[in-house]
């Protein structure tokens, strides 16, 4: 319980500091210390469970918690420069909630996994976390563009970087997430034996569909300079499909059908 309480408390403190900074329109740095402490406590929660069982827990709530940990880490990394820390207002409370959910509901017997399957799972989790942060950046970009188009200059806009810098950060994040997702799909294709027997066919088809949308978006950005609302729409559609692929299938299999 102690790592869970510490993670949740420090995440909420970091989020509260960021809310204050965003409301004032300033790019503060005081949130970094509680955010770093929250990340350490959150990571220790999973390391402790891994040490106790001898295998990483990848069940539904554990995966949610790990993805939120990755999102919090990416947010903290992005927040070290150019006013990109504002998304922590959303990410840090989510990480606190998912860490608590894992602590209370997530522990379950984990079947043995080969190191190849573990590599596939970790790559997938890192990809989901990075692309989820990219989706949040896309939402912030859409809100900023809409406010400027309607000449609504709110105080929170002063805590954000210029549109061009925010857009560049969005596509850098999507590129990293896309590469991780590509690696996860490649490793899964090589080492996963029977997709139908392992109840992975829906996850695979939806993951490939999401991968294809991200690929088209990044190619369109490189070849034709796609940006603005088009980039936001493609990012959110691809991320929604990816979430359905992973967490939707796990929700049905593990929580409804009670299968590993």
XYZ file of C-alpha atoms in Angstrom:
260
model
C 0.000 0.000 0.000
C 2.819 2.434 0.754
C 4.128 2.707 -2.842
C 0.555 3.138 -4.088
C -0.251 5.910 -1.628
C 3.067 7.636 -2.287
C 2.619 7.474 -6.067
C -0.959 8.774 -5.931
C -0.076 11.565 -3.498
C 2.940 12.824 -5.443
C 1.098 12.587 -8.775
C -1.735 14.711 -7.393
C 0.695 17.232 -5.915
C 2.461 17.538 -9.279
C -0.892 17.945 -11.045
C -2.032 20.610 -8.545
C 1.162 22.596 -9.109
C 0.677 22.363 -12.863
C -2.951 23.501 -12.596
C -1.764 26.541 -10.671
C 0.944 27.279 -13.248
C -1.412 26.831 -16.205
C -4.031 29.081 -14.576
C -1.391 31.759 -14.130
C -0.049 31.251 -17.635
C 3.493 30.508 -16.459
C 5.952 27.729 -17.265
C 6.971 26.661 -13.781
C 9.304 23.852 -12.712
C 8.217 23.110 -9.148
C 6.147 20.113 -10.311
C 9.228 18.119 -11.325
C 10.222 16.927 -7.851
C 6.833 15.411 -6.885
C 6.515 13.996 -10.417
C 9.893 12.256 -10.129
C 8.985 10.864 -6.706
C 5.655 9.630 -8.064
C 7.404 7.861 -10.945
C 9.787 6.117 -8.551
C 6.962 4.976 -6.260
C 4.830 3.852 -9.206
C 7.702 1.880 -10.717
C 8.495 0.296 -7.353
C 4.881 -0.907 -7.113
C 5.385 -3.019 -10.242
C 8.960 -4.059 -9.465
C 7.832 -5.372 -6.083
C 5.061 -7.452 -7.681
C 7.452 -8.699 -10.361
C 9.993 -9.739 -7.706
C 7.303 -11.518 -5.699
C 5.890 -13.568 -8.584
C 8.997 -13.919 -10.727
C 7.199 -12.752 -13.894
C 5.925 -9.293 -14.931
C 2.186 -8.823 -14.442
C 0.525 -7.923 -17.750
C -3.146 -8.328 -16.876
C -5.746 -5.633 -17.631
C -5.265 -3.318 -14.648
C -1.534 -3.988 -14.544
C -1.254 -3.000 -18.212
C -3.310 0.152 -17.582
C -1.020 1.064 -14.721
C 2.136 0.400 -16.743
C 0.888 2.459 -19.685
C 0.007 5.337 -17.352
C 3.479 5.053 -15.807
C 4.975 5.317 -19.275
C 2.744 8.292 -20.090
C 3.813 10.036 -16.889
C 7.471 9.379 -17.721
C 7.085 10.721 -21.279
C 5.195 13.754 -19.954
C 7.954 14.469 -17.439
C 10.564 14.136 -20.190
C 8.643 16.422 -22.564
C 8.072 18.920 -19.760
C 11.777 19.585 -19.393
C 11.615 22.002 -22.308
C 9.338 24.338 -24.234
C 6.210 24.473 -22.075
C 4.977 20.977 -22.851
C 4.301 20.120 -19.219
C 0.651 21.258 -19.326
C -0.541 17.787 -20.382
C 0.529 16.603 -16.929
C -2.719 18.148 -15.671
C -4.448 15.166 -17.308
C -1.717 12.511 -17.267
C -0.708 12.660 -13.591
C -4.223 12.211 -12.119
C -4.830 9.346 -14.567
C -1.598 7.701 -13.453
C -2.656 8.074 -9.805
C -6.031 6.443 -10.508
C -4.569 3.555 -12.533
C -1.844 2.884 -9.967
C -4.556 2.614 -7.305
C -6.671 0.361 -9.541
C -3.714 -1.958 -10.043
C -2.985 -2.051 -6.330
C -6.575 -2.935 -5.423
C -7.812 -4.952 -8.413
C -4.906 -5.795 -10.706
C -2.932 -8.593 -9.096
C -3.632 -11.972 -10.676
C -1.690 -15.158 -11.429
C 0.382 -14.583 -14.559
C 1.079 -17.507 -16.926
C 4.739 -18.083 -17.827
C 6.032 -15.993 -20.733
C 9.085 -16.549 -22.866
C 11.556 -13.702 -23.110
C 10.434 -13.110 -26.710
C 6.820 -12.604 -25.648
C 7.979 -10.339 -22.814
C 9.927 -8.204 -25.303
C 6.809 -7.960 -27.477
C 4.665 -6.971 -24.481
C 7.083 -4.312 -23.220
C 7.504 -2.794 -26.676
C 3.722 -2.664 -27.043
C 3.255 -0.982 -23.652
C 5.940 1.612 -24.413
C 4.328 2.265 -27.798
C 0.849 2.712 -26.299
C 2.180 5.096 -23.663
C 4.078 7.237 -26.185
C 1.242 7.339 -28.711
C -1.275 8.155 -25.946
C 0.817 11.201 -25.032
C 0.847 12.074 -28.732
C -2.958 11.892 -28.751
C -3.099 14.295 -25.793
C -0.749 16.670 -27.615
C -3.072 16.477 -30.627
C -6.039 17.448 -28.438
C -4.103 20.367 -26.958
C -3.103 21.445 -30.480
C -6.752 21.348 -31.571
C -7.855 23.395 -28.548
C -5.128 25.962 -29.138
C -5.933 26.310 -32.839
C -9.651 26.612 -32.116
C -9.098 29.301 -29.483
C -6.862 31.312 -31.812
C -9.301 30.946 -34.710
C -12.117 32.254 -32.510
C -9.850 34.967 -31.056
C -10.310 33.558 -27.555
C -6.989 34.286 -25.879
C -7.324 32.452 -22.583
C -4.764 32.590 -19.813
C -3.921 28.895 -20.176
C -2.643 29.518 -23.709
C 0.319 31.419 -22.281
C 1.480 28.196 -20.616
C 1.665 26.443 -24.008
C 4.385 26.649 -26.657
C 3.701 28.281 -30.044
C 1.639 26.228 -32.478
C 4.624 25.311 -34.660
C 6.613 23.998 -31.690
C 3.637 22.077 -30.329
C 3.032 20.542 -33.736
C 6.699 19.556 -34.041
C 6.566 17.936 -30.594
C 3.414 16.058 -31.653
C 5.036 14.514 -34.704
C 8.282 13.712 -32.898
C 6.263 11.866 -30.265
C 4.186 10.061 -32.898
C 7.338 9.029 -34.756
C 8.880 7.475 -31.648
C 5.604 5.732 -30.783
C 5.210 4.475 -34.349
C 8.706 2.972 -34.350
C 8.000 1.227 -31.035
C 4.673 -0.065 -32.332
C 6.368 -1.316 -35.512
C 8.949 -3.183 -33.440
C 6.219 -4.693 -31.239
C 4.242 -5.904 -34.251
C 7.370 -7.333 -35.882
C 8.411 -9.217 -32.740
C 4.859 -10.480 -32.276
C 4.690 -11.682 -35.898
C 7.940 -13.610 -35.484
C 7.382 -15.175 -32.070
C 3.586 -15.506 -31.562
C 2.565 -18.929 -32.779
C -1.180 -19.269 -33.377
C -3.149 -16.031 -33.367
C -6.552 -17.751 -33.373
C -5.756 -20.204 -30.597
C -4.384 -17.407 -28.408
C -7.430 -15.179 -28.976
C -5.222 -12.498 -30.533
C -6.743 -12.161 -33.992
C -8.905 -9.124 -33.164
C -6.037 -7.415 -31.396
C -3.731 -8.104 -34.337
C -6.125 -6.823 -37.008
C -6.944 -3.639 -35.090
C -3.278 -3.018 -34.224
C -2.323 -3.326 -37.898
C -5.133 -0.937 -38.854
C -3.874 1.602 -36.322
C -0.280 1.106 -37.519
C -1.372 1.755 -41.107
C -3.161 4.991 -40.170
C -0.124 6.257 -38.264
C 2.097 5.291 -41.214
C -0.082 7.228 -43.679
C -0.175 10.234 -41.353
C 3.602 10.337 -40.903
C 4.167 9.849 -44.631
C 1.682 12.630 -45.385
C 3.492 14.884 -42.940
C 6.848 14.130 -44.601
C 5.619 14.280 -48.212
C 2.874 16.910 -48.179
C 3.338 18.686 -44.862
C 0.051 17.559 -43.318
C -0.813 19.496 -40.200
C -3.620 21.091 -38.212
C -7.083 19.484 -37.976
C -6.172 16.709 -40.409
C -3.242 15.600 -38.257
C -5.417 15.762 -35.132
C -8.190 13.661 -36.658
C -5.861 10.970 -37.983
C -3.994 10.797 -34.667
C -7.143 10.416 -32.573
C -8.709 7.825 -34.897
C -5.533 5.733 -34.918
C -5.190 5.969 -31.129
C -8.844 5.023 -30.567
C -8.376 1.896 -32.708
C -5.169 1.028 -30.852
C -6.862 1.379 -27.463
C -9.695 -0.822 -28.658
C -7.178 -3.367 -29.942
C -5.308 -3.740 -26.684
C -7.492 -2.732 -23.770
C -10.800 -3.538 -25.441
C -9.726 -7.101 -26.197
C -8.150 -7.535 -22.748
C -11.291 -6.219 -21.050
C -13.466 -8.765 -22.839
C -11.066 -11.687 -22.427
C -9.967 -11.123 -18.837
C -12.839 -9.380 -17.084
C -15.832 -10.803 -18.965
C -14.698 -14.194 -20.328
C -12.183 -14.777 -17.492
C -9.424 -15.956 -19.803
C -5.701 -15.215 -19.477
